[in-house]
Tab-separated table of C-alpha atoms in Angstrom:
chain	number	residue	atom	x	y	z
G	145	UNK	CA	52.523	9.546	-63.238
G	146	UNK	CA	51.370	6.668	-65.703
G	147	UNK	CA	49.558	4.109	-64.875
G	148	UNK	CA	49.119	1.174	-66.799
G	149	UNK	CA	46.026	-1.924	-66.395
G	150	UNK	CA	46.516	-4.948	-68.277
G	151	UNK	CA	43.920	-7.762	-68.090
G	152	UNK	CA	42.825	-11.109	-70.493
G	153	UNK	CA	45.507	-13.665	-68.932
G	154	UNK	CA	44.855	-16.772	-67.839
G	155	UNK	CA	44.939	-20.677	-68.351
G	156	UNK	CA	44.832	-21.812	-72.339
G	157	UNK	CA	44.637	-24.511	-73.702
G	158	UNK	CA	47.484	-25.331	-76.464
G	159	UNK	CA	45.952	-24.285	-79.646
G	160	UNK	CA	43.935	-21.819	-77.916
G	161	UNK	CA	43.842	-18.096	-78.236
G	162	UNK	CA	43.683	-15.373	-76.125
G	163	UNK	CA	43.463	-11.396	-76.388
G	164	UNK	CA	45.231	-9.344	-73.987
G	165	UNK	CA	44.138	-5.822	-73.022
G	166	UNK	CA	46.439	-3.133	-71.818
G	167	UNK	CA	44.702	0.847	-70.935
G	168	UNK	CA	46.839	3.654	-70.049
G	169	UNK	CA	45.930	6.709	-67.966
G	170	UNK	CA	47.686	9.271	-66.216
G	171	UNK	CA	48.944	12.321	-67.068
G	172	UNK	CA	51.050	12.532	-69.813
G	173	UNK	CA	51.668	14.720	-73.531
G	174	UNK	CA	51.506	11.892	-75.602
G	175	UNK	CA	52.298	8.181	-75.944
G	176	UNK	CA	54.997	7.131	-78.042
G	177	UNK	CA	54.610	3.473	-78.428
G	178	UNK	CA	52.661	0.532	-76.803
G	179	UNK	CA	53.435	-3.025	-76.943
G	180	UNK	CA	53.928	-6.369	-75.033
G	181	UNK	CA	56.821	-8.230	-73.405
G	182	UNK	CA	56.902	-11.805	-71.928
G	183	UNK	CA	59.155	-13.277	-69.374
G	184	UNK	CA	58.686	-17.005	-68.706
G	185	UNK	CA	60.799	-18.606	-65.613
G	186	UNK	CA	64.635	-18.240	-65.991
G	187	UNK	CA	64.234	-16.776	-68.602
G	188	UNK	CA	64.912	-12.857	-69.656
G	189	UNK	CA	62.013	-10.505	-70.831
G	190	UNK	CA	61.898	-10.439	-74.792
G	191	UNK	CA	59.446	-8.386	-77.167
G	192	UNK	CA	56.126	-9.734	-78.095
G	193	UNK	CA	54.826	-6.872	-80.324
G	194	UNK	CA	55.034	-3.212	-80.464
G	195	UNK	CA	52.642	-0.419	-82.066
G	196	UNK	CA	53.934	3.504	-82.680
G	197	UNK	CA	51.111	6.060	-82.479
G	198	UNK	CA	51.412	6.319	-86.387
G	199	UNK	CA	50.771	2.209	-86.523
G	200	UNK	CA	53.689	0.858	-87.794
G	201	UNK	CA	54.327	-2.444	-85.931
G	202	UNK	CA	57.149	-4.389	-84.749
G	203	UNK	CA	56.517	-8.444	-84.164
G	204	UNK	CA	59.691	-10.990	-82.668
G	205	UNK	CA	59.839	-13.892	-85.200
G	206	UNK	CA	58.657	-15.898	-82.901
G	207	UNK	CA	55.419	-14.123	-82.467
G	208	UNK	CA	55.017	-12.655	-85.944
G	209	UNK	CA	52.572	-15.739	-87.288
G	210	UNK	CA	50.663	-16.214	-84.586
G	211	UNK	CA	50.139	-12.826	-83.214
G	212	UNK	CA	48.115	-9.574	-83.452
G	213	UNK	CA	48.700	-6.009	-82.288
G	214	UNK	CA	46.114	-3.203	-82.276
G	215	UNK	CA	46.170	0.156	-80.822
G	216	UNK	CA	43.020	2.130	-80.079
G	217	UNK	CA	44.750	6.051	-79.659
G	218	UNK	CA	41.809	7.323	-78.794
G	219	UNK	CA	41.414	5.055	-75.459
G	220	UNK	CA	45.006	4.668	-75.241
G	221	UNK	CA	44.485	1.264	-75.296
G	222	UNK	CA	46.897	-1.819	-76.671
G	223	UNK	CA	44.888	-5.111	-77.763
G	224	UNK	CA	47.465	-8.188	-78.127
G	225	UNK	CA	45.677	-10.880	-79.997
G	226	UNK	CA	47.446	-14.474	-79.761
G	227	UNK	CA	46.520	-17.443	-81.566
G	228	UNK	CA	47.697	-21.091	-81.684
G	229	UNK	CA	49.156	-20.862	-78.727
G	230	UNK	CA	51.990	-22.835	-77.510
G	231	UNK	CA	53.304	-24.275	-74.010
G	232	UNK	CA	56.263	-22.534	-75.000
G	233	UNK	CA	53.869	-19.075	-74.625
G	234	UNK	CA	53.670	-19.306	-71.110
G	235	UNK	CA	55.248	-16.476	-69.721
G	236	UNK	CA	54.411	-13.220	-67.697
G	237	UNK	CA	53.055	-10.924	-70.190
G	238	UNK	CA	53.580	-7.459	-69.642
G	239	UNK	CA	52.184	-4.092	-71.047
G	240	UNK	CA	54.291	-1.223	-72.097
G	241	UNK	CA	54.189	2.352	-72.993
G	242	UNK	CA	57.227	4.555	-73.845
G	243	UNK	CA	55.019	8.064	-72.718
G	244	UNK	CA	56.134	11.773	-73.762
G	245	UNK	CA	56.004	13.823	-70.601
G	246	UNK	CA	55.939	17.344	-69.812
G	247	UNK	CA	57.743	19.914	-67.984
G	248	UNK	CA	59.904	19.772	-69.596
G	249	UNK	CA	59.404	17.225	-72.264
G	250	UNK	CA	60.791	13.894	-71.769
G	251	UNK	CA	60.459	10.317	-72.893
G	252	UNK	CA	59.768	7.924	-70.298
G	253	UNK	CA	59.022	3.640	-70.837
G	254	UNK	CA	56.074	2.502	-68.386
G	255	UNK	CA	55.602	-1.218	-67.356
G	256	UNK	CA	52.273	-2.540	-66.360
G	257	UNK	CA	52.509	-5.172	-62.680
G	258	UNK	CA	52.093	-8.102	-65.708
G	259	UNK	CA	49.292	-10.909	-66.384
G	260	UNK	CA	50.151	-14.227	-66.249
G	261	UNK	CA	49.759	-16.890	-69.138
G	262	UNK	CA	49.493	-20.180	-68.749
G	263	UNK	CA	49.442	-22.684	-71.903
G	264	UNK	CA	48.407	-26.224	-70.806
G	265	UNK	CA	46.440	-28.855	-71.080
């Protein structure tokens, strides 16, 4: 079992920045990838950013000036740095974590319960 604990949502004002934080624990072999997803209202979920263990990232365009990913593999932690940030960025944010399980070895994608964003004035 995986757990994942996101935290660093909140109200922002447009402009604004925020950094969200995303730790994984559990018991696992190895994490494949970490990254965030956003769904806003009617709306389906879509790729923020995503980081392999190696580092190579993945941004959506509409993320890719504006946005930072960072992975600390030690913690197993995912850092999602946002800047300038848009109404358009409010959405449910979630964490997740495509985990290498044993017995016998299998990938399996983790979602975190999601931290809402809220870009307003």
């Amino acid at each position: 079992q995986v757990q994942l604990v996101e935290s660093g949502g909140g109200l922002v004002q447009p402009g604004g920045s925020l950094r969200l934080s995303c730790a994984a624990s559990g018991n696992f072999f190895r994490i494949n990838s970490m990254g965030w997803y956003r769904q806003a209202p009617g709306k389906q979920r879509e790729l923020v950013a995503d980081i392999t263990t190696s580092g190579t990232i993945n941004y959506a365009d509409s993320a890719k000036a504006r946005a930072t990913i960072t992975r600390d593999n030690a913690k197993n932690t995912v850092y999602l740095q946002m800047n300038s940030l848009k109404p358009e960025d409010t959405a449910v944010y979630y964490c997740n974590a495509v985990v290498l399980l044993t017995g016998p070895y299998h990938v399996t994608p983790y979602w975190g319960p999601g931290t809402q964003v809220t870009v307003s004035s």
